[in-house]
Amino acid sequence: MSAARRCAVVTGGARGIGEAITRNLLARGTDVVVADLDEAAIADFRPPADAAGRVTLVTADVAEEGDWHRVLDVARSAYGPVTVLVNNAAISPKRDGQRTPSSEMPLDEWNRVLAVNLTGAFLGAKLVHPGMKAAGWGRIVNISSQAARTGARVAGVHYGATKAALLGLTRTLAFEYGPDGITVNAVTPGRIMTPMAAAVADEVNQAMRAGIPVGRLGTPEDTAAVVGFLASDEAGFVNGATVDANGGSWMG
Ligand code: NAP
């Protein structure tokens, strides 16, 4: 299958890391459907000049199965079968920039984070599988977090738990989907400057920077470059992997 004929769905792809992933895939010749809840980010998104007509943005909640069907219908009718899925959308609720202590965590907040960060990725992977299997080629990339490795230090217990669970989801699906020509991998970014990271005090981010051997915080493009590789033909023997992209701040 020619890369130019591929169609990707990127969740949360209108801003932050997701936007950089959208732009990376467009630059590689992949058509992209963005599924994002942020209507302002969708309205503000400006496609690169050479990608006109190759990106479609849809307002959707990844926790809703009906929204997934709508997104995949849009993708199929605009560009053909979805052969790349990037599960990037996630939430990390905070109160006044601080994580909610676990002992005070309301159950509805816990449930919402699980629904978006984990169930959303499961639904996407489940629903793209038949089309990828029919194509005999597919790439699924789950955006986890360094918090999956170290425990969440700034985010709450729901976030840390879902990001670790995504690694189990990734490995299990890699085993299950691999025979169909589909790879499933995870990326665990370190601190990346996006609106999500900006929700905490600047001193917190600067303290994190001090612990990063390359001496800087990450950019959305740092993560997108890894995703672009994992979504490519060249990455066909990488399956079930977790790629740490954190400037060296965690080594396990
Ligand atoms: P972000 O700036 O908050 O962007 C996330 C995007 O996803 C937003 O547009 C958001 O829309 C959307 N979204 C949220 N819930 C959604 C839902 N239910 N359905 C569809 N879209 C939804 O986040 P980011 O920093 O770019 O993070 C992207 C990914 O990288 C996440 O998986 C995050 O956990 C991971 N990550 C980030 C960092 C970091 O330091 N930034 C580090 C490690 C991992 P709304 O504005 O409406 O919420």
PDB file of C-alpha atoms and ligand atoms in Angstrom:
ATOM      1  CA  MET A   1       0.000   0.000   0.000  1.00  0.00           C
ATOM      2  CA  SER A   2       1.375   3.379  -1.016  1.00  0.00           C
ATOM      3  CA  ALA A   3       1.940   5.849   1.832  1.00  0.00           C
ATOM      4  CA  ALA A   4       0.183   8.498  -0.252  1.00  0.00           C
ATOM      5  CA  ARG A   5      -3.033   6.474  -0.063  1.00  0.00           C
ATOM      6  CA  ARG A   6      -3.039   6.023   3.675  1.00  0.00           C
ATOM      7  CA  CYS A   7      -5.587   7.514   5.994  1.00  0.00           C
ATOM      8  CA  ALA A   8      -4.922   8.208   9.657  1.00  0.00           C
ATOM      9  CA  VAL A   9      -7.196   9.111  12.535  1.00  0.00           C
ATOM     10  CA  VAL A  10      -5.515  11.242  15.212  1.00  0.00           C
ATOM     11  CA  THR A  11      -7.516  11.789  18.386  1.00  0.00           C
ATOM     12  CA  GLY A  12      -6.992  15.099  20.138  1.00  0.00           C
ATOM     13  CA  GLY A  13      -5.184  16.060  16.938  1.00  0.00           C
ATOM     14  CA  ALA A  14      -6.164  19.720  16.761  1.00  0.00           C
ATOM     15  CA  ARG A  15      -3.763  21.055  19.394  1.00  0.00           C
ATOM     16  CA  GLY A  16      -0.676  20.231  21.450  1.00  0.00           C
ATOM     17  CA  ILE A  17       1.138  16.981  20.736  1.00  0.00           C
ATOM     18  CA  GLY A  18      -1.784  15.744  18.630  1.00  0.00           C
ATOM     19  CA  GLU A  19      -1.539  18.726  16.309  1.00  0.00           C
ATOM     20  CA  ALA A  20       2.169  18.059  15.771  1.00  0.00           C
ATOM     21  CA  ILE A  21       1.335  14.411  15.004  1.00  0.00           C
ATOM     22  CA  THR A  22      -1.316  15.522  12.509  1.00  0.00           C
ATOM     23  CA  ARG A  23       1.215  17.774  10.780  1.00  0.00           C
ATOM     24  CA  ASN A  24       3.928  15.086  10.785  1.00  0.00           C
ATOM     25  CA  LEU A  25       1.611  12.552   9.145  1.00  0.00           C
ATOM     26  CA  LEU A  26       0.380  15.087   6.573  1.00  0.00           C
ATOM     27  CA  ALA A  27       4.009  15.842   5.691  1.00  0.00           C
ATOM     28  CA  ARG A  28       4.535  12.112   5.105  1.00  0.00           C
ATOM     29  CA  GLY A  29       1.697  12.083   2.586  1.00  0.00           C
ATOM     30  CA  THR A  30      -0.895  10.501   4.862  1.00  0.00           C
ATOM     31  CA  ASP A  31      -4.444  11.890   4.829  1.00  0.00           C
ATOM     32  CA  VAL A  32      -5.661  12.686   8.342  1.00  0.00           C
ATOM     33  CA  VAL A  33      -8.971  12.855  10.128  1.00  0.00           C
ATOM     34  CA  VAL A  34      -8.679  14.650  13.456  1.00  0.00           C
ATOM     35  CA  ALA A  35     -11.164  13.699  16.177  1.00  0.00           C
ATOM     36  CA  ASP A  36     -11.072  16.321  18.915  1.00  0.00           C
ATOM     37  CA  LEU A  37     -13.396  17.727  21.573  1.00  0.00           C
ATOM     38  CA  ASP A  38     -11.837  21.188  21.469  1.00  0.00           C
ATOM     39  CA  GLU A  39     -14.025  23.138  19.051  1.00  0.00           C
ATOM     40  CA  ALA A  40     -11.884  26.283  19.354  1.00  0.00           C
ATOM     41  CA  ALA A  41      -8.739  24.335  18.416  1.00  0.00           C
ATOM     42  CA  ILE A  42     -10.603  22.806  15.478  1.00  0.00           C
ATOM     43  CA  ALA A  43     -11.717  26.254  14.322  1.00  0.00           C
ATOM     44  CA  ASP A  44      -8.167  27.631  14.665  1.00  0.00           C
ATOM     45  CA  PHE A  45      -6.441  24.738  12.877  1.00  0.00           C
ATOM     46  CA  ARG A  46      -4.796  25.878   9.650  1.00  0.00           C
ATOM     47  CA  PRO A  47      -3.664  23.063   7.358  1.00  0.00           C
ATOM     48  CA  PRO A  48      -0.269  23.368   5.688  1.00  0.00           C
ATOM     49  CA  ALA A  49      -0.569  24.870   2.209  1.00  0.00           C
ATOM     50  CA  ASP A  50       0.421  21.606   0.535  1.00  0.00           C
ATOM     51  CA  ALA A  51      -2.153  19.593   2.534  1.00  0.00           C
ATOM     52  CA  ALA A  52      -5.339  21.342   1.451  1.00  0.00           C
ATOM     53  CA  GLY A  53      -8.129  18.779   1.175  1.00  0.00           C
ATOM     54  CA  ARG A  54      -6.084  16.099   2.955  1.00  0.00           C
ATOM     55  CA  VAL A  55      -7.166  16.838   6.525  1.00  0.00           C
ATOM     56  CA  THR A  56     -10.667  16.801   7.997  1.00  0.00           C
ATOM     57  CA  LEU A  57     -11.452  17.841  11.558  1.00  0.00           C
ATOM     58  CA  VAL A  58     -14.404  16.352  13.402  1.00  0.00           C
ATOM     59  CA  THR A  59     -15.749  17.227  16.846  1.00  0.00           C
ATOM     60  CA  ALA A  60     -15.922  13.948  18.726  1.00  0.00           C
ATOM     61  CA  ASP A  61     -15.582  12.435  22.180  1.00  0.00           C
ATOM     62  CA  VAL A  62     -13.386   9.336  22.106  1.00  0.00           C
ATOM     63  CA  ALA A  63     -15.234   7.947  25.115  1.00  0.00           C
ATOM     64  CA  GLU A  64     -18.408   7.654  23.023  1.00  0.00           C
ATOM     65  CA  GLU A  65     -18.681   4.638  20.743  1.00  0.00           C
ATOM     66  CA  GLY A  66     -21.219   6.443  18.542  1.00  0.00           C
ATOM     67  CA  ASP A  67     -18.724   9.260  17.963  1.00  0.00           C
ATOM     68  CA  TRP A  68     -16.105   6.713  16.873  1.00  0.00           C
ATOM     69  CA  HIS A  69     -18.486   5.316  14.243  1.00  0.00           C
ATOM     70  CA  ARG A  70     -19.144   8.836  12.978  1.00  0.00           C
ATOM     71  CA  VAL A  71     -15.401   9.633  12.779  1.00  0.00           C
ATOM     72  CA  LEU A  72     -14.590   6.415  10.935  1.00  0.00           C
ATOM     73  CA  ASP A  73     -17.472   6.971   8.501  1.00  0.00           C
ATOM     74  CA  VAL A  74     -16.123  10.461   7.737  1.00  0.00           C
ATOM     75  CA  ALA A  75     -12.618   9.037   7.247  1.00  0.00           C
ATOM     76  CA  ARG A  76     -13.724   6.215   4.976  1.00  0.00           C
ATOM     77  CA  SER A  77     -15.860   8.426   2.773  1.00  0.00           C
ATOM     78  CA  ALA A  78     -13.225  11.183   2.545  1.00  0.00           C
ATOM     79  CA  TYR A  79     -10.038   9.151   2.142  1.00  0.00           C
ATOM     80  CA  GLY A  80     -10.706   5.407   2.261  1.00  0.00           C
ATOM     81  CA  PRO A  81      -9.956   2.762   4.880  1.00  0.00           C
ATOM     82  CA  VAL A  82      -8.231   3.917   8.068  1.00  0.00           C
ATOM     83  CA  THR A  83      -4.829   2.249   8.256  1.00  0.00           C
ATOM     84  CA  VAL A  84      -3.188   4.448  10.902  1.00  0.00           C
ATOM     85  CA  LEU A  85      -4.674   5.221  14.303  1.00  0.00           C
ATOM     86  CA  VAL A  86      -3.029   7.478  16.861  1.00  0.00           C
ATOM     87  CA  ASN A  87      -4.760   7.375  20.246  1.00  0.00           C
ATOM     88  CA  ASN A  88      -3.514  10.680  21.585  1.00  0.00           C
ATOM     89  CA  ALA A  89      -6.517  12.357  23.272  1.00  0.00           C
ATOM     90  CA  ALA A  90      -6.347  12.392  27.052  1.00  0.00           C
ATOM     91  CA  ILE A  91      -7.326  14.485  30.022  1.00  0.00           C
ATOM     92  CA  SER A  92      -5.506  15.237  33.252  1.00  0.00           C
ATOM     93  CA  PRO A  93      -7.940  17.079  35.538  1.00  0.00           C
ATOM     94  CA  LYS A  94      -6.414  19.385  38.143  1.00  0.00           C
ATOM     95  CA  ARG A  95      -7.714  21.805  40.758  1.00  0.00           C
ATOM     96  CA  ASP A  96      -5.975  25.182  40.690  1.00  0.00           C
ATOM     97  CA  GLY A  97      -3.107  23.551  38.847  1.00  0.00           C
ATOM     98  CA  GLN A  98      -2.720  20.815  41.470  1.00  0.00           C
ATOM     99  CA  ARG A  99      -3.563  17.136  41.227  1.00  0.00           C
ATOM    100  CA  THR A 100      -6.472  15.916  43.337  1.00  0.00           C
ATOM    101  CA  PRO A 101      -5.164  13.748  46.205  1.00  0.00           C
ATOM    102  CA  SER A 102      -6.254  10.136  45.675  1.00  0.00           C
ATOM    103  CA  SER A 103      -8.131  10.048  48.953  1.00  0.00           C
ATOM    104  CA  GLU A 104     -10.275  12.983  47.771  1.00  0.00           C
ATOM    105  CA  MET A 105     -10.795  11.786  44.202  1.00  0.00           C
ATOM    106  CA  PRO A 106     -14.486  11.881  43.242  1.00  0.00           C
ATOM    107  CA  LEU A 107     -15.576   8.668  41.530  1.00  0.00           C
ATOM    108  CA  ASP A 108     -17.043  10.535  38.563  1.00  0.00           C
ATOM    109  CA  GLU A 109     -13.673  12.223  37.922  1.00  0.00           C
ATOM    110  CA  TRP A 110     -11.909   8.840  38.107  1.00  0.00           C
ATOM    111  CA  ASN A 111     -14.468   7.289  35.747  1.00  0.00           C
ATOM    112  CA  ARG A 112     -14.234  10.105  33.212  1.00  0.00           C
ATOM    113  CA  VAL A 113     -10.438   9.857  33.013  1.00  0.00           C
ATOM    114  CA  LEU A 114     -10.644   6.097  32.517  1.00  0.00           C
ATOM    115  CA  ALA A 115     -13.318   6.565  29.844  1.00  0.00           C
ATOM    116  CA  VAL A 116     -11.272   9.082  27.842  1.00  0.00           C
ATOM    117  CA  ASN A 117      -7.687   7.932  28.373  1.00  0.00           C
ATOM    118  CA  LEU A 118      -8.187   4.162  28.309  1.00  0.00           C
ATOM    119  CA  THR A 119     -11.617   3.164  27.002  1.00  0.00           C
ATOM    120  CA  GLY A 120     -11.272   5.709  24.180  1.00  0.00           C
ATOM    121  CA  ALA A 121      -8.082   4.002  22.985  1.00  0.00           C
ATOM    122  CA  PHE A 122      -9.667   0.555  23.290  1.00  0.00           C
ATOM    123  CA  LEU A 123     -12.711   1.624  21.262  1.00  0.00           C
ATOM    124  CA  GLY A 124     -10.561   3.114  18.518  1.00  0.00           C
ATOM    125  CA  ALA A 125      -8.326   0.064  18.281  1.00  0.00           C
ATOM    126  CA  LYS A 126     -11.317  -2.261  18.284  1.00  0.00           C
ATOM    127  CA  LEU A 127     -13.197  -0.386  15.574  1.00  0.00           C
ATOM    128  CA  VAL A 128     -10.290   0.166  13.142  1.00  0.00           C
ATOM    129  CA  HIS A 129      -9.195  -3.466  13.336  1.00  0.00           C
ATOM    130  CA  PRO A 130     -11.559  -4.926  10.675  1.00  0.00           C
ATOM    131  CA  GLY A 131     -10.498  -2.338   8.071  1.00  0.00           C
ATOM    132  CA  MET A 132      -6.793  -2.723   8.838  1.00  0.00           C
ATOM    133  CA  LYS A 133      -7.083  -6.497   8.718  1.00  0.00           C
ATOM    134  CA  ALA A 134      -8.812  -6.291   5.316  1.00  0.00           C
ATOM    135  CA  ALA A 135      -5.994  -3.999   4.093  1.00  0.00           C
ATOM    136  CA  GLY A 136      -3.372  -6.380   5.516  1.00  0.00           C
ATOM    137  CA  TRP A 137      -1.542  -3.361   6.940  1.00  0.00           C
ATOM    138  CA  GLY A 138      -2.064  -1.134   9.943  1.00  0.00           C
ATOM    139  CA  ARG A 139      -0.329   0.991  12.527  1.00  0.00           C
ATOM    140  CA  ILE A 140      -1.762   1.834  15.935  1.00  0.00           C
ATOM    141  CA  VAL A 141       0.183   4.171  18.209  1.00  0.00           C
ATOM    142  CA  ASN A 142      -0.977   4.839  21.752  1.00  0.00           C
ATOM    143  CA  ILE A 143       0.286   7.972  23.464  1.00  0.00           C
ATOM    144  CA  SER A 144       1.024   6.985  27.035  1.00  0.00           C
ATOM    145  CA  SER A 145       3.310   8.990  29.325  1.00  0.00           C
ATOM    146  CA  GLN A 146       6.479   8.824  31.356  1.00  0.00           C
ATOM    147  CA  ALA A 147       3.980   8.719  34.242  1.00  0.00           C
ATOM    148  CA  ALA A 148       3.316   5.089  33.222  1.00  0.00           C
ATOM    149  CA  ARG A 149       6.946   4.313  34.114  1.00  0.00           C
ATOM    150  CA  THR A 150       7.504   6.433  37.176  1.00  0.00           C
ATOM    151  CA  GLY A 151       4.025   6.946  38.600  1.00  0.00           C
ATOM    152  CA  ALA A 152       2.324  10.281  38.085  1.00  0.00           C
ATOM    153  CA  ARG A 153       4.097  13.034  40.034  1.00  0.00           C
ATOM    154  CA  VAL A 154       2.175  16.066  38.790  1.00  0.00           C
ATOM    155  CA  ALA A 155      -0.998  14.431  37.460  1.00  0.00           C
ATOM    156  CA  GLY A 156      -3.481  12.441  39.530  1.00  0.00           C
ATOM    157  CA  VAL A 157      -3.817   8.728  40.230  1.00  0.00           C
ATOM    158  CA  HIS A 158      -6.397   8.311  37.456  1.00  0.00           C
ATOM    159  CA  TYR A 159      -3.959   9.690  34.910  1.00  0.00           C
ATOM    160  CA  GLY A 160      -1.062   7.551  36.137  1.00  0.00           C
ATOM    161  CA  ALA A 161      -3.220   4.431  36.194  1.00  0.00           C
ATOM    162  CA  THR A 162      -4.594   4.932  32.676  1.00  0.00           C
ATOM    163  CA  LYS A 163      -1.199   5.683  31.172  1.00  0.00           C
ATOM    164  CA  ALA A 164       0.227   2.480  32.670  1.00  0.00           C
ATOM    165  CA  ALA A 165      -2.825   0.526  31.502  1.00  0.00           C
ATOM    166  CA  LEU A 166      -2.228   1.762  27.947  1.00  0.00           C
ATOM    167  CA  LEU A 167       1.059  -0.165  27.943  1.00  0.00           C
ATOM    168  CA  GLY A 168      -0.810  -3.376  28.768  1.00  0.00           C
ATOM    169  CA  LEU A 169      -3.382  -2.595  26.099  1.00  0.00           C
ATOM    170  CA  THR A 170      -0.573  -1.983  23.611  1.00  0.00           C
ATOM    171  CA  ARG A 171       1.225  -5.273  24.303  1.00  0.00           C
ATOM    172  CA  THR A 172      -1.954  -7.345  24.283  1.00  0.00           C
ATOM    173  CA  LEU A 173      -3.166  -5.864  21.007  1.00  0.00           C
ATOM    174  CA  ALA A 174       0.297  -6.227  19.482  1.00  0.00           C
ATOM    175  CA  PHE A 175       0.066  -9.945  20.158  1.00  0.00           C
ATOM    176  CA  GLU A 176      -3.500 -10.183  18.860  1.00  0.00           C
ATOM    177  CA  TYR A 177      -3.265  -7.923  15.774  1.00  0.00           C
ATOM    178  CA  GLY A 178       0.321  -8.684  14.716  1.00  0.00           C
ATOM    179  CA  PRO A 179      -0.650 -11.670  12.527  1.00  0.00           C
ATOM    180  CA  ASP A 180      -2.947  -9.342  10.549  1.00  0.00           C
ATOM    181  CA  GLY A 181      -0.077  -7.064   9.505  1.00  0.00           C
ATOM    182  CA  ILE A 182      -0.911  -4.505  12.161  1.00  0.00           C
ATOM    183  CA  THR A 183       1.621  -3.183  14.654  1.00  0.00           C
ATOM    184  CA  VAL A 184       0.608  -1.628  17.967  1.00  0.00           C
ATOM    185  CA  ASN A 185       3.110   0.482  19.888  1.00  0.00           C
ATOM    186  CA  ALA A 186       3.175   3.070  22.646  1.00  0.00           C
ATOM    187  CA  VAL A 187       5.119   6.288  23.112  1.00  0.00           C
ATOM    188  CA  THR A 188       5.843   7.569  26.617  1.00  0.00           C
ATOM    189  CA  PRO A 189       6.679  11.264  26.320  1.00  0.00           C
ATOM    190  CA  GLY A 190       8.380  13.107  29.157  1.00  0.00           C
ATOM    191  CA  ARG A 191       7.500  16.728  29.892  1.00  0.00           C
ATOM    192  CA  ILE A 192       6.268  18.360  26.679  1.00  0.00           C
ATOM    193  CA  MET A 193       5.214  22.003  26.595  1.00  0.00           C
ATOM    194  CA  THR A 194       1.554  22.021  25.559  1.00  0.00           C
ATOM    195  CA  PRO A 195      -1.666  23.469  27.024  1.00  0.00           C
ATOM    196  CA  MET A 196      -1.923  20.342  29.223  1.00  0.00           C
ATOM    197  CA  ALA A 197       1.568  20.933  30.667  1.00  0.00           C
ATOM    198  CA  ALA A 198       0.862  24.663  31.048  1.00  0.00           C
ATOM    199  CA  ALA A 199      -1.976  23.853  33.467  1.00  0.00           C
ATOM    200  CA  VAL A 200       0.563  23.659  36.301  1.00  0.00           C
ATOM    201  CA  ALA A 201       2.785  26.436  37.689  1.00  0.00           C
ATOM    202  CA  ASP A 202       5.806  27.422  35.623  1.00  0.00           C
ATOM    203  CA  GLU A 203       8.099  26.550  38.561  1.00  0.00           C
ATOM    204  CA  VAL A 204       6.906  22.948  38.342  1.00  0.00           C
ATOM    205  CA  ASN A 205       7.849  22.732  34.673  1.00  0.00           C
ATOM    206  CA  GLN A 206      11.207  24.430  35.299  1.00  0.00           C
ATOM    207  CA  ALA A 207      11.959  21.976  38.123  1.00  0.00           C
ATOM    208  CA  MET A 208      11.210  19.142  35.714  1.00  0.00           C
ATOM    209  CA  ARG A 209      13.490  20.697  33.100  1.00  0.00           C
ATOM    210  CA  ALA A 210      16.328  20.645  35.615  1.00  0.00           C
ATOM    211  CA  GLY A 211      16.039  16.849  35.757  1.00  0.00           C
ATOM    212  CA  ILE A 212      16.240  16.301  31.990  1.00  0.00           C
ATOM    213  CA  PRO A 213      19.756  15.411  30.793  1.00  0.00           C
ATOM    214  CA  VAL A 214      19.365  17.118  27.397  1.00  0.00           C
ATOM    215  CA  GLY A 215      18.667  20.326  29.318  1.00  0.00           C
ATOM    216  CA  ARG A 216      15.312  21.298  27.892  1.00  0.00           C
ATOM    217  CA  LEU A 217      11.630  20.470  28.021  1.00  0.00           C
ATOM    218  CA  GLY A 218      10.209  18.547  25.094  1.00  0.00           C
ATOM    219  CA  THR A 219       8.328  19.960  22.133  1.00  0.00           C
ATOM    220  CA  PRO A 220       5.239  18.441  20.528  1.00  0.00           C
ATOM    221  CA  GLU A 221       7.392  17.774  17.456  1.00  0.00           C
ATOM    222  CA  ASP A 222       9.754  15.594  19.551  1.00  0.00           C
ATOM    223  CA  THR A 223       6.858  13.219  20.187  1.00  0.00           C
ATOM    224  CA  ALA A 224       5.412  13.522  16.689  1.00  0.00           C
ATOM    225  CA  ALA A 225       8.709  12.431  15.123  1.00  0.00           C
ATOM    226  CA  VAL A 226       8.580   9.141  17.045  1.00  0.00           C
ATOM    227  CA  VAL A 227       4.943   8.599  16.107  1.00  0.00           C
ATOM    228  CA  GLY A 228       5.695   9.336  12.451  1.00  0.00           C
ATOM    229  CA  PHE A 229       8.352   6.622  12.468  1.00  0.00           C
ATOM    230  CA  LEU A 230       6.120   4.089  14.243  1.00  0.00           C
ATOM    231  CA  ALA A 231       3.392   4.771  11.655  1.00  0.00           C
ATOM    232  CA  SER A 232       5.767   4.179   8.735  1.00  0.00           C
ATOM    233  CA  ASP A 233       6.642   1.117   6.659  1.00  0.00           C
ATOM    234  CA  GLU A 234      10.151   1.152   8.124  1.00  0.00           C
ATOM    235  CA  ALA A 235       8.781   0.371  11.597  1.00  0.00           C
ATOM    236  CA  GLY A 236       7.131  -2.906  10.555  1.00  0.00           C
ATOM    237  CA  PHE A 237       9.244  -5.027  12.935  1.00  0.00           C
ATOM    238  CA  VAL A 238       8.566  -2.776  15.923  1.00  0.00           C
ATOM    239  CA  ASN A 239       5.510  -4.213  17.641  1.00  0.00           C
ATOM    240  CA  GLY A 240       4.365  -4.086  21.257  1.00  0.00           C
ATOM    241  CA  ALA A 241       7.152  -1.637  22.045  1.00  0.00           C
ATOM    242  CA  THR A 242       7.136   1.315  24.395  1.00  0.00           C
ATOM    243  CA  VAL A 243       9.320   4.128  23.088  1.00  0.00           C
ATOM    244  CA  ASP A 244      10.498   6.528  25.792  1.00  0.00           C
ATOM    245  CA  ALA A 245      10.964  10.050  24.402  1.00  0.00           C
ATOM    246  CA  ASN A 246      11.890  12.146  27.417  1.00  0.00           C
ATOM    247  CA  GLY A 247      15.366  13.640  26.940  1.00  0.00           C
ATOM    248  CA  GLY A 248      16.831  10.966  29.194  1.00  0.00           C
ATOM    249  CA  SER A 249      14.886  11.863  32.316  1.00  0.00           C
ATOM    250  CA  TRP A 250      13.821   8.253  32.910  1.00  0.00           C
ATOM    251  CA  MET A 251      15.958   5.219  32.196  1.00  0.00           C
ATOM    252  CA  GLY A 252      14.607   1.821  33.098  1.00  0.00           C
TER     253      GLY A 252
HETATM  254  P1  NAP B   1      -3.642  18.823  25.404  1.00  0.00           P
HETATM  255  O1  NAP B   1      -2.827  20.019  25.087  1.00  0.00           O
HETATM  256  O2  NAP B   1      -4.577  18.883  26.552  1.00  0.00           O
HETATM  257  O3  NAP B   1      -4.439  18.369  24.087  1.00  0.00           O
HETATM  258  C1  NAP B   1      -5.279  17.257  24.147  1.00  0.00           C
HETATM  259  C2  NAP B   1      -6.362  17.392  23.104  1.00  0.00           C
HETATM  260  O4  NAP B   1      -7.233  16.249  23.239  1.00  0.00           O
HETATM  261  C3  NAP B   1      -7.233  18.643  23.330  1.00  0.00           C
HETATM  262  O5  NAP B   1      -7.565  19.256  22.106  1.00  0.00           O
HETATM  263  C4  NAP B   1      -8.438  18.054  24.026  1.00  0.00           C
HETATM  264  O6  NAP B   1      -9.645  18.780  23.873  1.00  0.00           O
HETATM  265  C5  NAP B   1      -8.571  16.717  23.311  1.00  0.00           C
HETATM  266  N1  NAP B   1      -9.451  15.832  24.052  1.00  0.00           N
HETATM  267  C6  NAP B   1      -9.599  15.725  25.395  1.00  0.00           C
HETATM  268  N2  NAP B   1     -10.536  14.844  25.692  1.00  0.00           N
HETATM  269  C7  NAP B   1     -11.014  14.376  24.514  1.00  0.00           C
HETATM  270  C8  NAP B   1     -12.010  13.443  24.177  1.00  0.00           C
HETATM  271  N3  NAP B   1     -12.750  12.819  25.116  1.00  0.00           N
HETATM  272  N4  NAP B   1     -12.245  13.174  22.874  1.00  0.00           N
HETATM  273  C9  NAP B   1     -11.541  13.817  21.910  1.00  0.00           C
HETATM  274  N5  NAP B   1     -10.587  14.718  22.178  1.00  0.00           N
HETATM  275  C10 NAP B   1     -10.328  15.008  23.469  1.00  0.00           C
HETATM  276  O7  NAP B   1      -2.708  17.574  25.677  1.00  0.00           O
HETATM  277  P2  NAP B   1      -1.188  17.265  25.207  1.00  0.00           P
HETATM  278  O8  NAP B   1      -0.272  17.802  26.248  1.00  0.00           O
HETATM  279  O9  NAP B   1      -0.987  17.644  23.780  1.00  0.00           O
HETATM  280  O10 NAP B   1      -1.173  15.692  25.377  1.00  0.00           O
HETATM  281  C11 NAP B   1      -1.416  14.799  24.281  1.00  0.00           C
HETATM  282  C12 NAP B   1      -1.125  13.396  24.738  1.00  0.00           C
HETATM  283  O11 NAP B   1       0.221  13.307  25.217  1.00  0.00           O
HETATM  284  C13 NAP B   1      -2.014  12.931  25.888  1.00  0.00           C
HETATM  285  O12 NAP B   1      -2.290  11.563  25.727  1.00  0.00           O
HETATM  286  C14 NAP B   1      -1.146  13.150  27.104  1.00  0.00           C
HETATM  287  O13 NAP B   1      -1.504  12.326  28.165  1.00  0.00           O
HETATM  288  C15 NAP B   1       0.218  12.778  26.530  1.00  0.00           C
HETATM  289  N6  NAP B   1       1.350  13.325  27.279  1.00  0.00           N
HETATM  290  C16 NAP B   1       1.522  14.662  27.423  1.00  0.00           C
HETATM  291  C17 NAP B   1       2.627  15.117  28.131  1.00  0.00           C
HETATM  292  C18 NAP B   1       2.897  16.586  28.308  1.00  0.00           C
HETATM  293  O14 NAP B   1       3.830  16.930  29.058  1.00  0.00           O
HETATM  294  N7  NAP B   1       2.173  17.479  27.641  1.00  0.00           N
HETATM  295  C19 NAP B   1       3.524  14.221  28.704  1.00  0.00           C
HETATM  296  C20 NAP B   1       3.298  12.860  28.538  1.00  0.00           C
HETATM  297  C21 NAP B   1       2.208  12.419  27.822  1.00  0.00           C
HETATM  298  P3  NAP B   1     -10.191  19.675  25.130  1.00  0.00           P
HETATM  299  O15 NAP B   1      -9.410  20.940  25.096  1.00  0.00           O
HETATM  300  O16 NAP B   1     -11.652  19.879  24.824  1.00  0.00           O
HETATM  301  O17 NAP B   1      -9.968  18.872  26.380  1.00  0.00           O
END
